[in-house]
Coordinates of C-alpha atoms and ligand atoms in Angstrom, one line a residue:
M1 CA -7.3 -1.3 -6.9
V2 CA -6.0 2.3 -6.6
T3 CA -2.6 1.4 -8.0
A4 CA -4.2 -0.8 -10.7
T5 CA -6.5 2.0 -11.8
L6 CA -3.7 4.6 -11.8
C7 CA -1.6 2.3 -14.0
A8 CA -4.5 1.6 -16.4
R9 CA -5.2 5.3 -16.5
A10 CA -1.6 5.9 -17.5
G11 CA -2.1 3.5 -20.5
K12 CA -0.6 0.3 -19.0
K13 CA -2.2 -3.1 -19.7
V14 CA -3.3 -4.2 -16.2
L15 CA -4.5 -7.5 -14.8
L16 CA -5.8 -7.3 -11.2
L17 CA -5.8 -10.7 -9.4
E18 CA -8.1 -11.0 -6.4
R19 CA -8.4 -14.3 -4.4
H20 CA -11.8 -13.5 -3.0
S21 CA -15.0 -13.9 -5.0
V22 CA -15.8 -10.2 -4.4
P23 CA -13.3 -7.4 -5.1
G24 CA -12.6 -4.6 -2.7
G25 CA -10.6 -6.0 0.3
F26 CA -11.7 -4.3 3.5
T27 CA -14.3 -2.1 1.7
H28 CA -16.3 -5.4 1.6
T29 CA -20.0 -5.4 2.6
F30 CA -22.0 -8.5 3.2
T31 CA -25.7 -9.1 3.4
R32 CA -27.8 -11.5 5.6
K33 CA -31.6 -11.6 5.4
G34 CA -31.7 -8.3 3.6
I35 CA -29.5 -6.4 6.1
E36 CA -26.0 -5.4 5.3
W37 CA -22.8 -4.9 7.4
D38 CA -19.5 -3.5 6.5
V39 CA -16.4 -5.4 7.6
G40 CA -13.6 -2.8 7.6
V41 CA -13.6 0.9 6.8
H42 CA -16.0 2.8 9.0
Y43 CA -14.9 6.4 8.6
V44 CA -12.5 8.3 6.4
G45 CA -11.1 11.8 6.9
Q46 CA -10.4 14.6 4.5
M47 CA -13.1 13.7 2.0
N48 CA -15.2 16.8 2.4
Q49 CA -12.2 19.2 1.8
P50 CA -9.6 19.6 -0.8
S51 CA -6.8 17.1 0.1
L52 CA -4.3 14.9 -1.6
L53 CA -6.2 11.8 -0.6
K54 CA -9.4 13.2 -2.1
K55 CA -7.6 14.1 -5.3
I56 CA -6.2 10.5 -5.6
L57 CA -9.6 9.0 -5.0
D58 CA -11.2 11.4 -7.5
D59 CA -8.5 10.3 -10.0
V60 CA -9.3 6.6 -9.6
T61 CA -13.1 6.8 -9.4
E62 CA -15.8 7.3 -12.0
E63 CA -17.0 10.9 -11.9
N64 CA -19.7 11.5 -9.3
T65 CA -20.1 7.9 -8.5
L66 CA -18.4 8.2 -5.0
Q67 CA -20.2 10.6 -2.7
W68 CA -19.5 11.1 1.0
D69 CA -21.9 11.6 4.0
D70 CA -20.4 13.9 6.6
M71 CA -20.5 12.4 10.0
G72 CA -21.3 15.8 11.6
E73 CA -19.8 17.8 14.4
V74 CA -18.6 14.8 16.5
Y75 CA -16.7 12.0 14.7
D76 CA -15.4 9.9 17.7
R77 CA -16.6 9.6 21.2
A78 CA -14.2 8.0 23.7
I79 CA -15.7 6.6 26.9
I80 CA -13.0 6.2 29.5
C81 CA -13.9 4.6 32.8
G82 CA -17.5 5.6 32.1
Q83 CA -16.7 9.3 31.3
P84 CA -17.6 10.4 27.7
Y85 CA -15.2 12.7 25.7
D86 CA -16.2 14.0 22.2
F87 CA -13.8 14.5 19.4
R88 CA -15.3 17.5 17.6
K89 CA -14.2 18.5 14.1
N90 CA -11.7 21.3 13.7
K91 CA -8.4 21.3 15.5
A92 CA -8.9 24.6 17.2
Q93 CA -12.2 23.3 18.6
L94 CA -10.6 20.1 19.9
I95 CA -7.8 22.1 21.6
H96 CA -10.3 24.4 23.1
D97 CA -12.4 21.5 24.4
W98 CA -9.4 19.7 25.9
I99 CA -8.0 22.8 27.6
N100 CA -11.5 23.4 29.1
L101 CA -11.3 19.8 30.5
F102 CA -7.7 20.0 31.7
P103 CA -6.9 23.7 32.2
E104 CA -3.7 23.0 34.0
E105 CA -2.5 21.0 31.0
R106 CA -2.7 23.8 28.4
K107 CA 0.9 23.7 27.5
A108 CA 1.0 19.9 27.1
I109 CA -2.1 20.0 24.9
Q110 CA -0.7 22.7 22.7
T111 CA 2.6 21.0 22.3
Y112 CA 0.9 17.7 21.6
F113 CA -1.0 19.1 18.6
K114 CA 2.2 20.9 17.5
W115 CA 4.0 17.5 17.5
I116 CA 1.1 15.8 15.8
A117 CA 1.3 18.4 12.9
Q118 CA 5.1 18.0 12.7
A119 CA 5.2 14.2 12.7
S120 CA 2.3 13.8 10.3
G121 CA 3.5 16.6 8.1
S122 CA 6.8 14.8 7.6
G123 CA 5.1 11.6 6.4
P124 CA 4.9 12.5 2.7
Y125 CA 8.7 13.2 2.7
F126 CA 9.5 9.9 4.4
F127 CA 7.2 7.8 2.2
G128 CA 7.9 9.8 -1.0
E129 CA 11.7 9.3 -0.5
K130 CA 11.2 5.5 -0.7
T131 CA 10.6 5.9 -4.4
A132 CA 13.9 7.6 -5.0
P133 CA 17.1 5.8 -6.2
A134 CA 19.7 4.4 -3.8
W135 CA 22.2 7.3 -4.3
F136 CA 19.5 9.8 -3.4
S137 CA 18.4 7.9 -0.4
K138 CA 22.0 7.8 1.0
T139 CA 22.5 11.6 0.5
I140 CA 19.5 14.0 0.4
G141 CA 17.1 11.2 1.4
R142 CA 18.5 11.2 5.0
W143 CA 17.4 14.7 5.5
L144 CA 14.0 14.0 4.1
R145 CA 13.5 11.0 6.4
F146 CA 14.9 12.7 9.5
R147 CA 11.8 14.4 10.9
F148 CA 9.5 11.4 10.6
E149 CA 12.1 9.1 12.0
K150 CA 12.7 11.4 15.0
F151 CA 9.1 10.6 16.0
S152 CA 8.8 7.0 14.7
Q153 CA 11.7 5.9 16.9
Q154 CA 9.7 6.8 20.0
T155 CA 6.6 5.0 21.0
T156 CA 3.3 6.9 21.4
L157 CA 3.4 6.3 25.1
Q158 CA 7.0 7.6 25.5
V159 CA 6.0 10.8 23.7
L160 CA 2.8 11.3 25.7
K161 CA 4.6 10.7 29.0
R162 CA 7.1 13.4 28.1
L163 CA 4.2 15.8 27.7
T164 CA 2.1 15.1 30.8
R165 CA 1.7 12.9 33.9
N166 CA -2.1 13.2 33.7
E167 CA -3.2 9.7 33.0
R168 CA -6.7 10.6 31.8
L169 CA -5.3 13.1 29.3
I170 CA -2.8 10.4 28.1
S171 CA -5.8 8.0 27.7
L172 CA -7.7 10.6 25.7
M173 CA -4.8 11.4 23.5
A174 CA -4.4 7.7 22.8
A175 CA -8.1 6.8 22.6
Q176 CA -8.1 6.4 18.8
C177 CA -5.3 3.7 18.9
G178 CA -7.8 1.0 17.8
N179 CA -7.5 2.5 14.4
Y180 CA -4.0 1.2 14.0
G181 CA -4.4 -1.9 16.2
L182 CA -1.6 -1.3 18.6
L183 CA -1.4 -0.1 22.2
P184 CA 0.4 3.2 22.8
E185 CA 3.3 1.4 24.4
K186 CA 3.9 -0.5 21.1
S187 CA 3.0 2.0 18.3
A188 CA 5.3 4.5 16.7
F189 CA 4.3 8.1 17.5
S190 CA 4.6 9.0 13.8
I191 CA 1.8 6.6 12.9
H192 CA -0.3 7.7 15.8
A193 CA 0.1 11.3 14.6
T194 CA -0.8 10.5 11.0
V195 CA -4.1 8.9 12.1
V196 CA -5.0 11.7 14.6
Q197 CA -4.2 14.4 12.0
H198 CA -6.2 12.5 9.4
Y199 CA -9.4 13.0 11.3
L200 CA -8.9 16.4 12.8
N201 CA -11.3 18.1 10.3
G202 CA -14.0 15.5 10.9
A203 CA -14.9 12.4 9.0
S204 CA -17.2 11.0 6.3
Y205 CA -18.8 7.8 5.4
P206 CA -19.2 6.6 1.8
T207 CA -22.8 7.2 0.6
G208 CA -24.3 3.7 -0.1
G209 CA -21.9 1.9 2.3
T210 CA -18.2 1.1 2.1
Q211 CA -18.8 -1.1 -1.0
A212 CA -19.4 2.1 -2.9
I213 CA -15.6 2.8 -2.8
A214 CA -14.7 -0.4 -4.5
K215 CA -17.6 -0.2 -7.0
S216 CA -16.7 3.3 -8.0
I217 CA -13.0 2.5 -8.4
L218 CA -13.8 -0.6 -10.5
K219 CA -15.9 1.4 -12.9
A220 CA -13.0 3.6 -13.7
F221 CA -10.6 0.6 -13.8
Y222 CA -12.8 -1.0 -16.5
K223 CA -13.1 2.2 -18.3
Y224 CA -9.3 2.4 -18.7
G225 CA -9.2 -1.1 -20.0
G226 CA -8.2 -3.0 -16.8
V227 CA -9.0 -6.7 -16.4
L228 CA -10.1 -8.2 -13.1
R229 CA -9.9 -11.9 -12.3
L230 CA -11.7 -13.1 -9.1
N231 CA -11.0 -16.3 -7.2
A232 CA -7.4 -15.9 -8.4
D233 CA -5.2 -16.8 -5.4
V234 CA -1.6 -15.8 -6.0
D235 CA 0.7 -18.5 -4.7
Q236 CA 4.1 -17.3 -5.9
I237 CA 5.8 -14.3 -7.3
L238 CA 8.3 -15.4 -10.0
L239 CA 11.8 -13.9 -9.9
E240 CA 14.3 -13.7 -12.7
K241 CA 17.7 -12.1 -12.0
N242 CA 16.3 -10.4 -8.9
C243 CA 13.3 -9.0 -10.8
A244 CA 9.7 -9.9 -10.5
V245 CA 8.5 -11.2 -13.9
G246 CA 5.2 -12.7 -13.1
V247 CA 3.1 -14.8 -10.7
V248 CA 1.7 -18.3 -10.4
L249 CA -1.8 -18.9 -9.0
K250 CA -2.7 -21.7 -6.5
D251 CA -4.4 -23.5 -9.5
A252 CA -0.9 -23.4 -11.2
T253 CA -2.0 -20.7 -13.8
P254 CA 1.1 -18.6 -14.6
Y255 CA 0.9 -14.9 -15.6
F256 CA 3.9 -13.0 -16.9
A257 CA 4.3 -9.2 -16.7
K258 CA 6.7 -6.3 -17.0
S259 CA 5.9 -5.2 -13.5
V260 CA 4.3 -7.0 -10.5
V261 CA 2.7 -5.0 -7.7
S262 CA 1.7 -6.9 -4.6
N263 CA -0.9 -5.6 -2.2
A264 CA -1.0 -8.7 0.0
G265 CA 0.9 -7.0 2.8
A266 CA 4.7 -6.9 3.4
R267 CA 4.9 -10.1 5.4
N268 CA 2.8 -12.2 3.0
T269 CA 4.6 -10.8 0.0
F270 CA 8.2 -11.3 1.2
L271 CA 7.8 -14.3 3.4
R272 CA 5.1 -16.3 1.6
L273 CA 4.9 -15.3 -2.0
L274 CA 8.6 -14.7 -2.7
P275 CA 11.1 -17.6 -2.6
K276 CA 13.5 -17.7 0.4
A277 CA 16.5 -15.5 -0.4
S278 CA 19.6 -17.3 -1.7
A279 CA 23.1 -16.3 -0.5
Q280 CA 23.5 -14.0 -3.5
Q281 CA 20.3 -12.1 -2.8
S282 CA 21.4 -10.0 0.2
W283 CA 18.7 -7.3 -0.5
L284 CA 15.9 -9.9 -0.2
K285 CA 17.6 -11.6 2.7
N286 CA 17.7 -8.4 4.6
V287 CA 14.0 -7.6 4.0
Q288 CA 13.0 -11.1 4.9
E289 CA 15.0 -11.2 8.1
T290 CA 13.6 -7.9 9.2
L291 CA 10.0 -8.8 8.4
A292 CA 10.4 -12.1 10.2
T293 CA 10.9 -10.2 13.5
L294 CA 7.6 -8.2 13.1
R295 CA 4.7 -9.6 15.1
P296 CA 1.2 -9.2 13.7
S297 CA -0.9 -6.5 15.3
I298 CA -3.7 -7.5 17.7
G299 CA -6.7 -9.4 16.3
H300 CA -10.3 -8.5 17.1
F301 CA -13.6 -10.2 17.6
C302 CA -16.4 -8.6 15.7
L303 CA -20.1 -8.9 16.4
Y304 CA -22.5 -7.8 13.6
V305 CA -25.9 -6.8 15.2
K306 CA -29.3 -6.1 13.7
L307 CA -31.4 -3.7 15.7
K308 CA -35.2 -3.2 15.3
G309 CA -36.0 0.4 14.5
T310 CA -34.5 3.2 12.4
A311 CA -31.4 5.0 13.4
A312 CA -33.5 8.1 14.2
E313 CA -36.0 6.1 16.3
L314 CA -33.2 4.4 18.3
N315 CA -31.2 7.7 18.5
L316 CA -28.1 6.0 17.1
P317 CA -25.1 8.4 16.8
K318 CA -23.1 8.9 13.6
N319 CA -20.0 9.0 15.6
N320 CA -17.9 6.0 16.6
L321 CA -17.6 4.9 20.2
W322 CA -14.3 3.8 21.7
I323 CA -15.0 2.3 25.1
Y324 CA -12.3 1.8 27.7
P325 CA -13.2 0.2 31.0
K326 CA -9.8 1.4 32.4
E327 CA -7.2 3.9 31.5
V328 CA -5.6 3.2 28.0
T329 CA -2.2 3.2 29.7
Q330 CA -3.3 0.3 31.9
L331 CA -4.5 -1.9 29.1
S332 CA -2.1 -4.7 28.3
E333 CA -1.9 -6.9 25.2
Q334 CA -3.0 -9.7 27.5
D335 CA -6.2 -7.8 28.3
L336 CA -6.9 -7.5 24.5
G337 CA -6.0 -11.2 24.0
E338 CA -8.4 -12.4 26.7
D339 CA -12.0 -13.5 26.2
P340 CA -13.5 -10.4 24.5
I341 CA -16.8 -10.8 26.3
T342 CA -15.6 -11.1 29.9
S343 CA -12.2 -9.3 29.9
E344 CA -11.7 -5.6 30.5
S345 CA -10.8 -4.9 26.9
L346 CA -11.4 -2.1 24.4
T347 CA -14.8 -2.1 22.7
Y348 CA -15.5 -0.3 19.5
I349 CA -19.1 0.3 18.3
S350 CA -20.3 2.1 15.2
F351 CA -23.6 2.3 13.3
P352 CA -23.3 2.3 9.5
S353 CA -27.1 2.7 9.2
A354 CA -26.8 6.1 11.0
K355 CA -23.9 7.3 8.8
D356 CA -25.2 6.4 5.4
S357 CA -27.9 8.8 4.0
T358 CA -29.2 6.1 1.6
W359 CA -29.7 3.4 4.3
E360 CA -33.4 3.9 4.8
Q361 CA -34.1 4.0 1.1
R362 CA -31.9 0.9 0.4
H363 CA -33.4 -1.0 3.3
P364 CA -37.1 0.1 3.6
R365 CA -38.5 -1.3 6.8
A366 CA -40.7 -4.4 6.7
A367 CA -44.3 -3.5 7.6
P368 CA -44.6 -3.6 11.4
K369 CA -46.5 -6.7 12.6
P370 CA -50.0 -6.0 14.0
V371 CA -49.9 -5.9 17.8
A372 CA -52.4 -8.3 19.5
S373 CA -55.0 -6.4 21.4
Ligands
FAD401 C1 -11.9 -3.9 11.1 C2 -11.2 -2.8 10.3 C3 -11.6 -1.5 10.4 C4 -11.0 -0.5 9.6 N1 -11.5 0.8 9.7 C5 -11.0 1.7 8.9 C6 -11.5 3.0 8.9 O1 -12.5 3.3 9.5 N2 -11.0 3.9 8.0 C7 -9.9 3.6 7.2 O2 -9.5 4.5 6.5 N3 -9.4 2.4 7.3 C8 -9.9 1.5 8.1 N4 -9.4 0.2 8.1 C9 -8.2 0.0 7.3 C10 -8.6 -0.2 5.8 O3 -9.6 -1.2 5.7 C11 -7.3 -0.7 5.1 O4 -6.3 0.2 5.3 C12 -7.6 -0.8 3.6 O5 -8.6 -1.7 3.3 C13 -6.3 -1.3 2.9 O6 -6.6 -1.5 1.6 P1 -5.7 -2.4 0.7 O7 -6.3 -2.5 -0.6 O8 -4.3 -2.1 0.9 O9 -5.8 -3.9 1.4 P2 -7.1 -4.8 1.6 O10 -8.3 -4.0 1.8 O11 -6.7 -5.8 2.7 O12 -7.1 -5.6 0.2 C14 -6.1 -6.6 -0.1 C15 -6.8 -7.5 -1.1 O13 -5.8 -8.4 -1.5 C16 -6.3 -9.7 -1.6 N5 -5.3 -10.7 -1.5 C17 -4.5 -10.9 -0.4 N6 -3.6 -11.9 -0.7 C18 -3.8 -12.3 -2.0 C19 -3.3 -13.3 -2.8 N7 -2.3 -14.1 -2.4 N8 -3.8 -13.4 -4.1 C20 -4.8 -12.6 -4.5 N9 -5.4 -11.7 -3.8 C21 -4.9 -11.5 -2.5 C22 -7.3 -9.8 -0.4 O14 -8.3 -10.8 -0.6 C23 -7.9 -8.3 -0.5 O15 -9.0 -8.2 -1.3 C24 -9.9 -0.8 8.8 C25 -9.5 -2.2 8.7 C26 -10.1 -3.2 9.5 C27 -9.6 -4.6 9.4

């Protein structure tokens, strides 16, 4: 939706095809018996400060239609083996808190945040370079990618173990790993760093629930002349001389276009929507072979719960809870793949009703039933 709106805003004629009956992907919200739950996004960083991300969102949303509720001083709470640890906004604050908890690890903690800044700071160069032509990539591009790759070629666990042997501190450093769906032994440190850095100044929740993001972008998309088609399941991307020239839907409707942008994920796009590479298409063959080796990240089991009472009455926190029954380093993929109810797995809990300032007004409580005397 962001790409489509940016293209429409730049004067392109844009058709957005969505296979679901509701637009918005993981900003989706669903309702049962008058109560709503969100399915994906539960907090976003850098929205209450000037940032590139905020600027992009401002550019693709209708003015003042997307507001953010600050989640307050604490945005995440990790509970490791029953011990709570708060992630408080502001990097200096977090460093201070961690040094208080682990005074003998001062150096490790300071170096950790230095590496987080270096790895995440090199991200824009790494990703930006991908838009450059091949000659640039082979020359100056190498230098632009170097810093990020230095950290992405090491797993998060490898980097953390170089810093400290304190298992609890490693668990705390890795406690937000649920955000990227991989255990520290599998994730690239650069991605870990990007996520940690993203939330260092605190987090926000979209006022009116996550659907507000999609609604606001769509308003701008329509304003710039974009056209949306729902229930439009793309089955194939059409190629002509190695160039995408259109798509065909599952119902066999073809659409032709000067450019095709797929947001269905790299594996789906290259392994399912594009034809298998022929011998002449070495570029496509390379990408397809590489992607075929990638395993999907871990799945999750999600329980949507309705509680009786307001967030204030129930004292529900705005912050998220990441609950680990054992040290993060001792969790295995097998633990996460086991029965989520009985196994010693990671549990994540959040309360959208506590985060959204319009919740009470949008969901006024039903009159309490009279209590029998
Ligand atoms: C449980 C969960 C929690 C998350 N929490 C957070 C969070 O707190 N903060 C945060 O910033 N991010 C969070 N994320 C990540 C965030 O939701 C995603 O990064 C974001 O939604 C990606 O947006 P997208 O538009 O690229 O993809 P998506 O939101 O996945 O949208 C892709 C769209 O493409 C459509 N589509 C796919 N294939 C086809 C096809 N063949 N034809 C037509 N349409 C197709 C899909 O139906 C979907 O609507 C979370 C994700 C999950 C799953």
